[in-house]
PDB file of C-alpha atoms in Angstrom:
ATOM      1  CA  MET U 214      10.368  15.924 -26.883  1.00  0.00           C
ATOM      2  CA  PRO U 215       9.967  13.627 -23.758  1.00  0.00           C
ATOM      3  CA  ARG U 216       6.436  12.360 -23.281  1.00  0.00           C
ATOM      4  CA  LYS U 217       4.423  14.161 -20.533  1.00  0.00           C
ATOM      5  CA  ARG U 218       3.743  11.930 -17.515  1.00  0.00           C
ATOM      6  CA  ALA U 219       0.196  10.660 -17.571  1.00  0.00           C
ATOM      7  CA  THR U 220      -1.900  11.646 -14.524  1.00  0.00           C
ATOM      8  CA  ILE U 221      -4.122   9.564 -12.389  1.00  0.00           C
ATOM      9  CA  ARG U 222      -7.142  11.678 -13.648  1.00  0.00           C
ATOM     10  CA  GLU U 223      -6.350  10.528 -17.161  1.00  0.00           C
ATOM     11  CA  VAL U 224      -6.501   6.876 -15.916  1.00  0.00           C
ATOM     12  CA  ALA U 225      -9.738   7.596 -14.249  1.00  0.00           C
ATOM     13  CA  GLN U 226     -11.186   9.089 -17.359  1.00  0.00           C
ATOM     14  CA  ALA U 227     -10.099   6.102 -19.359  1.00  0.00           C
ATOM     15  CA  THR U 228     -11.700   3.657 -16.982  1.00  0.00           C
ATOM     16  CA  GLY U 229     -14.844   5.638 -16.011  1.00  0.00           C
ATOM     17  CA  LEU U 230     -13.792   5.534 -12.258  1.00  0.00           C
ATOM     18  CA  SER U 231     -13.022   8.249  -9.786  1.00  0.00           C
ATOM     19  CA  PRO U 232      -9.316   9.184  -9.088  1.00  0.00           C
ATOM     20  CA  ALA U 233      -9.810   7.712  -5.605  1.00  0.00           C
ATOM     21  CA  ALA U 234     -11.005   4.393  -6.934  1.00  0.00           C
ATOM     22  CA  VAL U 235      -8.083   4.302  -9.406  1.00  0.00           C
ATOM     23  CA  SER U 236      -5.665   5.013  -6.561  1.00  0.00           C
ATOM     24  CA  TYR U 237      -7.128   2.185  -4.462  1.00  0.00           C
ATOM     25  CA  ALA U 238      -6.972  -0.224  -7.600  1.00  0.00           C
ATOM     26  CA  LEU U 239      -3.371   0.646  -8.265  1.00  0.00           C
ATOM     27  CA  ARG U 240      -2.451  -0.271  -4.579  1.00  0.00           C
ATOM     28  CA  GLY U 241      -4.595  -3.361  -4.578  1.00  0.00           C
ATOM     29  CA  LEU U 242      -7.078  -2.052  -1.875  1.00  0.00           C
ATOM     30  CA  GLN U 243     -10.870  -2.147  -1.496  1.00  0.00           C
ATOM     31  CA  VAL U 244     -11.681  -3.111  -5.134  1.00  0.00           C
ATOM     32  CA  SER U 245     -12.327  -6.255  -7.112  1.00  0.00           C
ATOM     33  CA  GLU U 246      -9.698  -8.235  -8.927  1.00  0.00           C
ATOM     34  CA  GLU U 247     -11.443  -7.342 -12.200  1.00  0.00           C
ATOM     35  CA  THR U 248     -11.212  -3.561 -11.351  1.00  0.00           C
ATOM     36  CA  MET U 249      -7.577  -3.808 -10.421  1.00  0.00           C
ATOM     37  CA  GLU U 250      -6.768  -5.554 -13.743  1.00  0.00           C
ATOM     38  CA  ARG U 251      -8.788  -3.014 -15.828  1.00  0.00           C
ATOM     39  CA  VAL U 252      -7.090  -0.071 -13.981  1.00  0.00           C
ATOM     40  CA  ARG U 253      -3.635  -1.546 -14.288  1.00  0.00           C
ATOM     41  CA  ALA U 254      -4.090  -2.182 -17.994  1.00  0.00           C
ATOM     42  CA  ALA U 255      -5.206   1.332 -18.636  1.00  0.00           C
ATOM     43  CA  ALA U 256      -2.359   2.741 -16.654  1.00  0.00           C
ATOM     44  CA  ALA U 257       0.116   0.656 -18.612  1.00  0.00           C
ATOM     45  CA  GLU U 258      -1.403   1.758 -21.884  1.00  0.00           C
ATOM     46  CA  LEU U 259      -1.301   5.458 -20.876  1.00  0.00           C
ATOM     47  CA  GLY U 260       2.195   5.158 -19.543  1.00  0.00           C
ATOM     48  CA  TYR U 261       1.116   6.118 -16.006  1.00  0.00           C
ATOM     49  CA  GLU U 262       3.637   5.914 -13.195  1.00  0.00           C
ATOM     50  CA  ALA U 263       3.009   6.945  -9.682  1.00  0.00           C
ATOM     51  CA  ASP U 264       5.024   9.945  -8.540  1.00  0.00           C
ATOM     52  CA  PRO U 265       6.879   8.573  -5.517  1.00  0.00           C
ATOM     53  CA  ILE U 266       7.432  12.041  -3.945  1.00  0.00           C
ATOM     54  CA  ALA U 267       3.777  12.973  -4.283  1.00  0.00           C
ATOM     55  CA  ARG U 268       2.619   9.587  -3.024  1.00  0.00           C
ATOM     56  CA  ALA U 269       5.067   9.907   0.050  1.00  0.00           C
ATOM     57  CA  LEU U 270       3.788  13.397   0.816  1.00  0.00           C
ATOM     58  CA  ALA U 271       0.213  12.324   0.567  1.00  0.00           C
ATOM     59  CA  SER U 272       0.456   9.047   2.534  1.00  0.00           C
ATOM     60  CA  GLY U 273       3.269   9.934   4.866  1.00  0.00           C
ATOM     61  CA  ARG U 274       5.069   6.832   3.749  1.00  0.00           C
ATOM     62  CA  THR U 275       8.148   6.439   1.588  1.00  0.00           C
ATOM     63  CA  GLY U 276       7.748   2.840   0.362  1.00  0.00           C
ATOM     64  CA  MET U 277      11.213   2.227   1.721  1.00  0.00           C
ATOM     65  CA  ILE U 278      12.112  -0.505   4.297  1.00  0.00           C
ATOM     66  CA  GLY U 279      15.518  -0.420   5.974  1.00  0.00           C
ATOM     67  CA  LEU U 280      17.424  -3.656   5.954  1.00  0.00           C
ATOM     68  CA  LEU U 281      20.357  -3.462   8.527  1.00  0.00           C
ATOM     69  CA  CYS U 282      22.762  -6.275   8.015  1.00  0.00           C
ATOM     70  CA  GLY U 283      25.251  -7.353  10.720  1.00  0.00           C
ATOM     71  CA  SER U 284      27.990  -8.024   8.112  1.00  0.00           C
ATOM     72  CA  LEU U 285      27.610  -8.479   4.413  1.00  0.00           C
ATOM     73  CA  GLU U 286      30.847 -10.362   4.409  1.00  0.00           C
ATOM     74  CA  ASP U 287      28.793 -13.233   5.674  1.00  0.00           C
ATOM     75  CA  LEU U 288      27.614 -14.986   2.439  1.00  0.00           C
ATOM     76  CA  TRP U 289      24.460 -16.204   4.253  1.00  0.00           C
ATOM     77  CA  GLN U 290      23.498 -12.557   5.115  1.00  0.00           C
ATOM     78  CA  GLN U 291      24.133 -11.615   1.509  1.00  0.00           C
ATOM     79  CA  SER U 292      21.614 -14.300   0.395  1.00  0.00           C
ATOM     80  CA  LEU U 293      19.168 -13.043   3.098  1.00  0.00           C
ATOM     81  CA  ALA U 294      19.462  -9.512   1.729  1.00  0.00           C
ATOM     82  CA  VAL U 295      18.772 -10.599  -1.834  1.00  0.00           C
ATOM     83  CA  GLY U 296      15.781 -12.568  -0.804  1.00  0.00           C
ATOM     84  CA  ILE U 297      14.313  -9.803   1.436  1.00  0.00           C
ATOM     85  CA  SER U 298      14.925  -7.159  -1.325  1.00  0.00           C
ATOM     86  CA  ARG U 299      13.042  -9.226  -3.857  1.00  0.00           C
ATOM     87  CA  GLY U 300      10.272 -10.069  -1.468  1.00  0.00           C
ATOM     88  CA  LEU U 301       9.760  -6.433  -0.585  1.00  0.00           C
ATOM     89  CA  ARG U 302       9.639  -5.468  -4.281  1.00  0.00           C
ATOM     90  CA  GLU U 303       6.792  -7.899  -4.760  1.00  0.00           C
ATOM     91  CA  LYS U 304       4.882  -5.891  -2.261  1.00  0.00           C
ATOM     92  CA  ASP U 305       5.638  -2.625  -4.061  1.00  0.00           C
ATOM     93  CA  ARG U 306       8.275  -1.665  -1.462  1.00  0.00           C
ATOM     94  CA  TYR U 307      12.009  -1.125  -1.779  1.00  0.00           C
ATOM     95  CA  ALA U 308      14.864  -2.202   0.570  1.00  0.00           C
ATOM     96  CA  LEU U 309      17.466   0.331   1.688  1.00  0.00           C
ATOM     97  CA  ILE U 310      20.332  -2.018   2.596  1.00  0.00           C
ATOM     98  CA  LEU U 311      22.994  -0.933   5.138  1.00  0.00           C
ATOM     99  CA  ASP U 312      26.051  -2.919   6.439  1.00  0.00           C
ATOM    100  CA  ALA U 313      27.200  -2.653  10.076  1.00  0.00           C
ATOM    101  CA  VAL U 314      30.482  -4.493   9.134  1.00  0.00           C
ATOM    102  CA  GLY U 315      30.243  -6.517  12.289  1.00  0.00           C
ATOM    103  CA  ASP U 316      30.606  -3.330  14.542  1.00  0.00           C
ATOM    104  CA  PRO U 317      27.855  -2.835  17.162  1.00  0.00           C
ATOM    105  CA  ALA U 318      28.646   0.815  17.503  1.00  0.00           C
ATOM    106  CA  ARG U 319      28.134   1.287  13.711  1.00  0.00           C
ATOM    107  CA  GLU U 320      24.974  -0.718  13.952  1.00  0.00           C
ATOM    108  CA  ARG U 321      23.568   1.860  16.427  1.00  0.00           C
ATOM    109  CA  VAL U 322      24.486   4.680  14.164  1.00  0.00           C
ATOM    110  CA  LEU U 323      23.033   3.283  11.007  1.00  0.00           C
ATOM    111  CA  ALA U 324      19.759   2.142  12.834  1.00  0.00           C
ATOM    112  CA  GLN U 325      19.239   5.724  14.027  1.00  0.00           C
ATOM    113  CA  GLN U 326      20.000   7.115  10.470  1.00  0.00           C
ATOM    114  CA  LEU U 327      17.369   4.834   8.983  1.00  0.00           C
ATOM    115  CA  ARG U 328      14.888   6.059  11.580  1.00  0.00           C
ATOM    116  CA  ASP U 329      15.684   9.647  10.778  1.00  0.00           C
ATOM    117  CA  GLN U 330      15.312   9.006   7.053  1.00  0.00           C
ATOM    118  CA  ARG U 331      11.796   8.076   7.813  1.00  0.00           C
ATOM    119  CA  VAL U 332      11.756   4.515   6.384  1.00  0.00           C
ATOM    120  CA  ASP U 333       8.339   2.812   6.834  1.00  0.00           C
ATOM    121  CA  GLY U 334       9.870   0.009   8.733  1.00  0.00           C
ATOM    122  CA  MET U 335      13.176  -1.846   9.480  1.00  0.00           C
ATOM    123  CA  ILE U 336      14.415  -5.405   9.350  1.00  0.00           C
ATOM    124  CA  VAL U 337      17.517  -6.088  11.396  1.00  0.00           C
ATOM    125  CA  GLN U 338      19.631  -9.035  12.356  1.00  0.00           C
ATOM    126  CA  PRO U 339      21.150  -7.542  15.532  1.00  0.00           C
ATOM    127  CA  LEU U 340      24.748  -7.776  16.430  1.00  0.00           C
ATOM    128  CA  ASP U 341      24.044  -6.525  19.999  1.00  0.00           C
ATOM    129  CA  PRO U 342      20.494  -7.526  20.956  1.00  0.00           C
ATOM    130  CA  ALA U 343      21.064  -6.351  24.543  1.00  0.00           C
ATOM    131  CA  ALA U 344      21.968  -2.762  23.554  1.00  0.00           C
ATOM    132  CA  ALA U 345      19.676  -0.156  25.334  1.00  0.00           C
ATOM    133  CA  PHE U 346      18.949   1.896  22.224  1.00  0.00           C
ATOM    134  CA  TRP U 347      16.748  -0.758  20.701  1.00  0.00           C
ATOM    135  CA  THR U 348      13.906   0.006  23.048  1.00  0.00           C
ATOM    136  CA  GLU U 349      13.692   3.654  21.931  1.00  0.00           C
ATOM    137  CA  LEU U 350      14.171   2.819  18.300  1.00  0.00           C
ATOM    138  CA  CYS U 351      11.403   0.160  18.224  1.00  0.00           C
ATOM    139  CA  ALA U 352       9.089   2.689  19.863  1.00  0.00           C
ATOM    140  CA  SER U 353       9.598   5.180  16.973  1.00  0.00           C
ATOM    141  CA  LEU U 354       9.108   2.859  13.887  1.00  0.00           C
ATOM    142  CA  PRO U 355       8.088  -0.736  13.101  1.00  0.00           C
ATOM    143  CA  VAL U 356      11.126  -3.119  13.597  1.00  0.00           C
ATOM    144  CA  VAL U 357      11.259  -6.800  12.642  1.00  0.00           C
ATOM    145  CA  ALA U 358      14.114  -8.658  14.266  1.00  0.00           C
ATOM    146  CA  ILE U 359      15.734 -11.704  12.688  1.00  0.00           C
ATOM    147  CA  GLY U 360      17.744 -14.166  14.744  1.00  0.00           C
ATOM    148  CA  ASP U 361      17.549 -12.820  18.240  1.00  0.00           C
ATOM    149  CA  SER U 362      14.739 -11.089  20.173  1.00  0.00           C
ATOM    150  CA  LEU U 363      14.632  -7.292  20.624  1.00  0.00           C
ATOM    151  CA  PRO U 364      12.396  -5.369  23.066  1.00  0.00           C
ATOM    152  CA  GLY U 365       9.329  -3.738  21.589  1.00  0.00           C
ATOM    153  CA  THR U 366       9.566  -5.050  17.934  1.00  0.00           C
ATOM    154  CA  ALA U 367       6.542  -5.226  15.691  1.00  0.00           C
ATOM    155  CA  GLY U 368       7.544  -8.780  14.856  1.00  0.00           C
ATOM    156  CA  GLU U 369      10.341 -11.294  15.191  1.00  0.00           C
ATOM    157  CA  VAL U 370      11.645 -14.203  13.354  1.00  0.00           C
ATOM    158  CA  ILE U 371      13.633 -16.030  16.138  1.00  0.00           C
ATOM    159  CA  PHE U 372      16.157 -18.771  15.606  1.00  0.00           C
ATOM    160  CA  ASP U 373      15.840 -21.692  18.057  1.00  0.00           C
ATOM    161  CA  ASN U 374      19.541 -21.343  18.836  1.00  0.00           C
ATOM    162  CA  ARG U 375      19.291 -23.749  21.764  1.00  0.00           C
ATOM    163  CA  ARG U 376      18.130 -26.525  19.368  1.00  0.00           C
ATOM    164  CA  GLY U 377      20.666 -25.534  16.692  1.00  0.00           C
ATOM    165  CA  VAL U 378      23.658 -25.586  19.087  1.00  0.00           C
ATOM    166  CA  THR U 379      22.477 -28.825  20.629  1.00  0.00           C
ATOM    167  CA  LEU U 380      22.130 -30.522  17.147  1.00  0.00           C
ATOM    168  CA  ALA U 381      25.634 -29.624  16.237  1.00  0.00           C
ATOM    169  CA  LEU U 382      27.306 -30.542  19.534  1.00  0.00           C
ATOM    170  CA  GLU U 383      25.420 -33.744  19.901  1.00  0.00           C
ATOM    171  CA  HIS U 384      26.350 -34.782  16.342  1.00  0.00           C
ATOM    172  CA  LEU U 385      30.013 -34.060  17.092  1.00  0.00           C
ATOM    173  CA  ARG U 386      29.855 -36.011  20.422  1.00  0.00           C
ATOM    174  CA  ASP U 387      28.004 -38.993  18.850  1.00  0.00           C
ATOM    175  CA  LEU U 388      30.873 -39.269  16.345  1.00  0.00           C
ATOM    176  CA  GLY U 389      33.381 -39.425  19.103  1.00  0.00           C
ATOM    177  CA  HIS U 390      34.629 -35.757  19.220  1.00  0.00           C
ATOM    178  CA  ARG U 391      35.471 -34.282  22.647  1.00  0.00           C
ATOM    179  CA  ARG U 392      38.032 -31.457  21.962  1.00  0.00           C
ATOM    180  CA  ILE U 393      36.188 -28.887  19.897  1.00  0.00           C
ATOM    181  CA  ALA U 394      37.077 -25.397  18.856  1.00  0.00           C
ATOM    182  CA  VAL U 395      34.079 -22.936  18.286  1.00  0.00           C
ATOM    183  CA  LEU U 396      34.569 -19.942  15.993  1.00  0.00           C
ATOM    184  CA  THR U 397      32.010 -17.133  16.465  1.00  0.00           C
ATOM    185  CA  PRO U 398      31.621 -13.698  14.783  1.00  0.00           C
ATOM    186  CA  THR U 399      30.468 -12.282  18.182  1.00  0.00           C
ATOM    187  CA  ARG U 400      32.861  -9.644  19.646  1.00  0.00           C
ATOM    188  CA  ALA U 401      34.145  -9.617  23.207  1.00  0.00           C
ATOM    189  CA  SER U 402      32.044  -6.482  23.836  1.00  0.00           C
ATOM    190  CA  THR U 403      28.739  -8.346  23.177  1.00  0.00           C
ATOM    191  CA  PRO U 404      29.154 -11.758  24.834  1.00  0.00           C
ATOM    192  CA  ASP U 405      25.470 -12.313  25.672  1.00  0.00           C
ATOM    193  CA  ARG U 406      24.194 -13.553  22.361  1.00  0.00           C
ATOM    194  CA  PRO U 407      22.067 -16.624  22.965  1.00  0.00           C
ATOM    195  CA  ALA U 408      23.971 -18.953  20.667  1.00  0.00           C
ATOM    196  CA  ASP U 409      27.310 -18.108  22.334  1.00  0.00           C
ATOM    197  CA  VAL U 410      25.929 -18.449  25.846  1.00  0.00           C
ATOM    198  CA  HIS U 411      24.225 -21.733  25.083  1.00  0.00           C
ATOM    199  CA  VAL U 412      27.224 -23.331  23.430  1.00  0.00           C
ATOM    200  CA  THR U 413      29.244 -23.216  26.700  1.00  0.00           C
ATOM    201  CA  ALA U 414      26.411 -24.478  28.767  1.00  0.00           C
ATOM    202  CA  GLU U 415      25.604 -27.252  26.390  1.00  0.00           C
ATOM    203  CA  ALA U 416      29.308 -28.236  26.111  1.00  0.00           C
ATOM    204  CA  ASP U 417      29.309 -28.615  30.031  1.00  0.00           C
ATOM    205  CA  ARG U 418      26.235 -30.834  29.848  1.00  0.00           C
ATOM    206  CA  LEU U 419      27.685 -33.066  27.169  1.00  0.00           C
ATOM    207  CA  GLY U 420      31.150 -33.290  28.793  1.00  0.00           C
ATOM    208  CA  LEU U 421      32.972 -31.586  25.840  1.00  0.00           C
ATOM    209  CA  ASP U 422      36.218 -29.654  26.100  1.00  0.00           C
ATOM    210  CA  ILE U 423      35.651 -26.539  23.966  1.00  0.00           C
ATOM    211  CA  GLU U 424      37.390 -23.255  23.303  1.00  0.00           C
ATOM    212  CA  VAL U 425      35.438 -20.294  21.892  1.00  0.00           C
ATOM    213  CA  ALA U 426      37.311 -17.826  19.771  1.00  0.00           C
ATOM    214  CA  PRO U 427      36.222 -14.790  17.624  1.00  0.00           C
ATOM    215  CA  ALA U 428      36.490 -14.895  13.803  1.00  0.00           C
ATOM    216  CA  GLN U 429      35.536 -12.453  11.055  1.00  0.00           C
ATOM    217  CA  HIS U 430      33.151 -13.490   8.268  1.00  0.00           C
ATOM    218  CA  GLY U 431      35.577 -12.356   5.416  1.00  0.00           C
ATOM    219  CA  PRO U 432      38.017 -14.970   3.942  1.00  0.00           C
ATOM    220  CA  ALA U 433      41.155 -13.409   5.204  1.00  0.00           C
ATOM    221  CA  GLY U 434      39.873 -12.952   8.810  1.00  0.00           C
ATOM    222  CA  ALA U 435      38.281 -16.346   8.962  1.00  0.00           C
ATOM    223  CA  THR U 436      41.322 -18.133   7.609  1.00  0.00           C
ATOM    224  CA  ALA U 437      43.598 -16.344  10.055  1.00  0.00           C
ATOM    225  CA  ALA U 438      41.396 -17.182  13.063  1.00  0.00           C
ATOM    226  CA  ALA U 439      41.157 -20.813  11.982  1.00  0.00           C
ATOM    227  CA  ARG U 440      44.902 -21.102  11.282  1.00  0.00           C
ATOM    228  CA  GLU U 441      45.666 -19.763  14.837  1.00  0.00           C
ATOM    229  CA  ILE U 442      43.206 -22.183  16.584  1.00  0.00           C
ATOM    230  CA  LEU U 443      44.307 -25.148  14.570  1.00  0.00           C
ATOM    231  CA  LEU U 444      47.983 -24.599  15.475  1.00  0.00           C
ATOM    232  CA  ALA U 445      47.448 -23.686  19.113  1.00  0.00           C
ATOM    233  CA  ARG U 446      44.497 -25.905  20.165  1.00  0.00           C
ATOM    234  CA  LYS U 447      44.738 -28.851  17.718  1.00  0.00           C
ATOM    235  CA  PRO U 448      41.049 -29.671  18.027  1.00  0.00           C
ATOM    236  CA  SER U 449      39.538 -32.811  16.434  1.00  0.00           C
ATOM    237  CA  ALA U 450      36.630 -30.597  15.126  1.00  0.00           C
ATOM    238  CA  VAL U 451      35.895 -26.966  14.540  1.00  0.00           C
ATOM    239  CA  PHE U 452      32.258 -25.716  14.955  1.00  0.00           C
ATOM    240  CA  CYS U 453      31.655 -22.373  13.180  1.00  0.00           C
ATOM    241  CA  PHE U 454      28.743 -20.051  13.855  1.00  0.00           C
ATOM    242  CA  ALA U 455      28.602 -19.212  10.099  1.00  0.00           C
ATOM    243  CA  ASP U 456      29.373 -21.186   6.937  1.00  0.00           C
ATOM    244  CA  SER U 457      31.501 -18.259   5.706  1.00  0.00           C
ATOM    245  CA  ILE U 458      33.774 -18.787   8.787  1.00  0.00           C
ATOM    246  CA  ALA U 459      33.896 -22.524   8.072  1.00  0.00           C
ATOM    247  CA  TYR U 460      35.178 -21.803   4.666  1.00  0.00           C
ATOM    248  CA  GLY U 461      38.179 -20.063   6.202  1.00  0.00           C
ATOM    249  CA  VAL U 462      38.835 -23.403   8.188  1.00  0.00           C
ATOM    250  CA  TYR U 463      38.993 -25.195   4.922  1.00  0.00           C
ATOM    251  CA  ALA U 464      41.474 -22.598   3.603  1.00  0.00           C
ATOM    252  CA  ALA U 465      43.602 -22.822   6.756  1.00  0.00           C
ATOM    253  CA  ALA U 466      43.672 -26.635   6.799  1.00  0.00           C
ATOM    254  CA  GLN U 467      44.913 -26.650   3.122  1.00  0.00           C
ATOM    255  CA  GLU U 468      47.714 -24.247   4.089  1.00  0.00           C
ATOM    256  CA  LEU U 469      48.661 -26.419   7.023  1.00  0.00           C
ATOM    257  CA  GLY U 470      48.563 -29.614   5.093  1.00  0.00           C
ATOM    258  CA  LEU U 471      45.578 -30.956   7.098  1.00  0.00           C
ATOM    259  CA  SER U 472      42.905 -33.161   5.516  1.00  0.00           C
ATOM    260  CA  ILE U 473      39.255 -32.573   6.171  1.00  0.00           C
ATOM    261  CA  PRO U 474      37.744 -34.718   7.764  1.00  0.00           C
ATOM    262  CA  ASP U 475      40.635 -37.085   8.426  1.00  0.00           C
ATOM    263  CA  ASP U 476      42.789 -34.583  10.413  1.00  0.00           C
ATOM    264  CA  VAL U 477      40.130 -32.218  11.529  1.00  0.00           C
ATOM    265  CA  SER U 478      36.320 -32.115  11.197  1.00  0.00           C
ATOM    266  CA  VAL U 479      34.389 -29.017  10.335  1.00  0.00           C
ATOM    267  CA  MET U 480      30.781 -27.904  10.943  1.00  0.00           C
ATOM    268  CA  GLY U 481      28.880 -24.794   9.921  1.00  0.00           C
ATOM    269  CA  TYR U 482      25.717 -23.098  11.037  1.00  0.00           C
ATOM    270  CA  ASP U 483      23.550 -21.713   8.149  1.00  0.00           C
ATOM    271  CA  ASP U 484      23.707 -23.963   5.172  1.00  0.00           C
ATOM    272  CA  HIS U 485      24.818 -21.521   2.382  1.00  0.00           C
ATOM    273  CA  PRO U 486      24.383 -22.968  -1.112  1.00  0.00           C
ATOM    274  CA  MET U 487      28.137 -22.959  -1.608  1.00  0.00           C
ATOM    275  CA  SER U 488      28.551 -25.435   1.349  1.00  0.00           C
ATOM    276  CA  GLY U 489      27.303 -28.260  -0.777  1.00  0.00           C
ATOM    277  CA  LEU U 490      29.911 -27.627  -3.450  1.00  0.00           C
ATOM    278  CA  LEU U 491      32.915 -27.929  -1.212  1.00  0.00           C
ATOM    279  CA  THR U 492      35.081 -31.056  -1.187  1.00  0.00           C
ATOM    280  CA  PRO U 493      34.102 -32.634   1.166  1.00  0.00           C
ATOM    281  CA  GLY U 494      30.662 -31.077   1.431  1.00  0.00           C
ATOM    282  CA  LEU U 495      30.176 -29.061   4.637  1.00  0.00           C
ATOM    283  CA  THR U 496      28.074 -30.523   7.438  1.00  0.00           C
ATOM    284  CA  THR U 497      25.943 -27.614   8.687  1.00  0.00           C
ATOM    285  CA  VAL U 498      22.764 -26.455  10.479  1.00  0.00           C
ATOM    286  CA  ASP U 499      20.046 -25.380   8.025  1.00  0.00           C
ATOM    287  CA  TRP U 500      17.787 -22.530   9.045  1.00  0.00           C
ATOM    288  CA  ASP U 501      15.505 -22.477   5.899  1.00  0.00           C
ATOM    289  CA  ILE U 502      16.503 -19.057   4.611  1.00  0.00           C
ATOM    290  CA  ASP U 503      13.447 -18.944   2.265  1.00  0.00           C
ATOM    291  CA  GLY U 504      11.130 -19.381   5.153  1.00  0.00           C
ATOM    292  CA  ILE U 505      12.930 -16.654   7.046  1.00  0.00           C
ATOM    293  CA  VAL U 506      12.552 -14.235   4.099  1.00  0.00           C
ATOM    294  CA  ARG U 507       8.860 -14.865   3.692  1.00  0.00           C
ATOM    295  CA  ALA U 508       8.178 -14.383   7.461  1.00  0.00           C
ATOM    296  CA  ALA U 509      10.309 -11.206   7.767  1.00  0.00           C
ATOM    297  CA  VAL U 510       8.762  -9.615   4.654  1.00  0.00           C
ATOM    298  CA  ARG U 511       5.239 -10.479   5.683  1.00  0.00           C
ATOM    299  CA  LEU U 512       5.675  -9.097   9.173  1.00  0.00           C
ATOM    300  CA  VAL U 513       7.348  -5.777   8.183  1.00  0.00           C
ATOM    301  CA  ALA U 514       4.872  -5.182   5.333  1.00  0.00           C
ATOM    302  CA  ALA U 515       1.952  -5.507   7.714  1.00  0.00           C
ATOM    303  CA  ALA U 516       3.488  -3.461  10.375  1.00  0.00           C
ATOM    304  CA  ALA U 517       4.301  -0.662   7.899  1.00  0.00           C
ATOM    305  CA  ASP U 518       0.676  -0.551   6.831  1.00  0.00           C
ATOM    306  CA  GLY U 519      -0.454   0.188  10.437  1.00  0.00           C
ATOM    307  CA  PRO U 520      -0.475  -0.898  14.042  1.00  0.00           C
ATOM    308  CA  VAL U 521      -0.567  -4.806  14.294  1.00  0.00           C
ATOM    309  CA  ARG U 522      -0.448  -7.295  17.074  1.00  0.00           C
ATOM    310  CA  ARG U 523       3.152  -8.346  17.700  1.00  0.00           C
ATOM    311  CA  ARG U 524       3.950 -11.663  16.056  1.00  0.00           C
ATOM    312  CA  ARG U 525       6.833 -14.051  16.738  1.00  0.00           C
ATOM    313  CA  VAL U 526       7.868 -16.748  14.364  1.00  0.00           C
ATOM    314  CA  THR U 527      10.235 -19.337  15.671  1.00  0.00           C
ATOM    315  CA  GLN U 528      12.631 -20.869  13.090  1.00  0.00           C
ATOM    316  CA  SER U 529      13.555 -24.484  13.845  1.00  0.00           C
ATOM    317  CA  PRO U 530      16.833 -25.911  12.564  1.00  0.00           C
ATOM    318  CA  THR U 531      17.683 -29.119  10.848  1.00  0.00           C
ATOM    319  CA  LEU U 532      21.017 -30.954  10.540  1.00  0.00           C
ATOM    320  CA  ARG U 533      22.476 -31.103   7.007  1.00  0.00           C
ATOM    321  CA  GLU U 534      24.972 -33.993   7.101  1.00  0.00           C
ATOM    322  CA  ARG U 535      27.644 -34.070   4.441  1.00  0.00           C
ATOM    323  CA  GLY U 536      31.204 -35.323   4.475  1.00  0.00           C
ATOM    324  CA  SER U 537      33.197 -32.856   6.592  1.00  0.00           C
ATOM    325  CA  VAL U 538      32.818 -34.642   9.920  1.00  0.00           C
ATOM    326  CA  ALA U 539      34.626 -37.891  10.596  1.00  0.00           C
ATOM    327  CA  ARG U 540      33.714 -40.663  13.128  1.00  0.00           C
ATOM    328  CA  LEU U 541      36.621 -41.095  15.491  1.00  0.00           C
ATOM    329  CA  LEU U 542      37.709 -44.518  16.580  1.00  0.00           C
ATOM    330  CA  PRO U 543      37.147 -45.379  20.284  1.00  0.00           C
TER     331      PRO U 543
END
């Protein structure tokens, strides 16, 4: 016969506390560390597990945080999702992870579905930060944005894209590159993402000849886009707005018999762990993914617990130099 679920009253009887005090102790609220340890030890011995449905009905909270990813074909976003999921679990919350597959229209539908499923909060790395629906969505539940700013969020972890783009383009210019291709996952329908806007302005300031072209995160799409621009444009360097796209440049260069960095230099933009394992290693812009995870989890957990003052964390980039960018002779 299956063992009957222990109740919170039984834990209270075992510890000599009230059911309310036991509930607070199990959630780490308003009691001493000694009391929390005593209650949790008794709960473990009795086999007590909180009934998630009863807890949600009583508190009005589900314990679920929606995590809406722009594209899980991007290996960096996969790492971000793993880190956020683990970080939320440490705070006794669970991530409901959805993939917008790089489609802004799908992003809108999934964001609204998460709201309708009554998640306690949402973390999103928006594909289309200028979309009008974000204002209404952020008014209906706590949202934490990663990467780009959104109106009305409870918190934001913003990338200093101006600095990131400048680091990359100045590095290429200082090594003698003037003809540069830029591969971006941004679609033509959402051309106002800050990084894409700034790369054109910064190229003009630095006197660089650039061409911006779209590319998918997946290996096949990234390789096809890289192959096309390498054949048509023949740039001395390719700057990719995701390391996963840069991997496609490596594949296309191999297909075309081009050597990296002797025939073409390559730069990435998020320092995925795999980037250091390539031959040559990929020079890229590091955004400190662990810091992003900690900040996003902290902000969404605080906002899910109740109204908080809006917080913005600005993530500064660093240049991670490896061997994929050559110095051109004058």
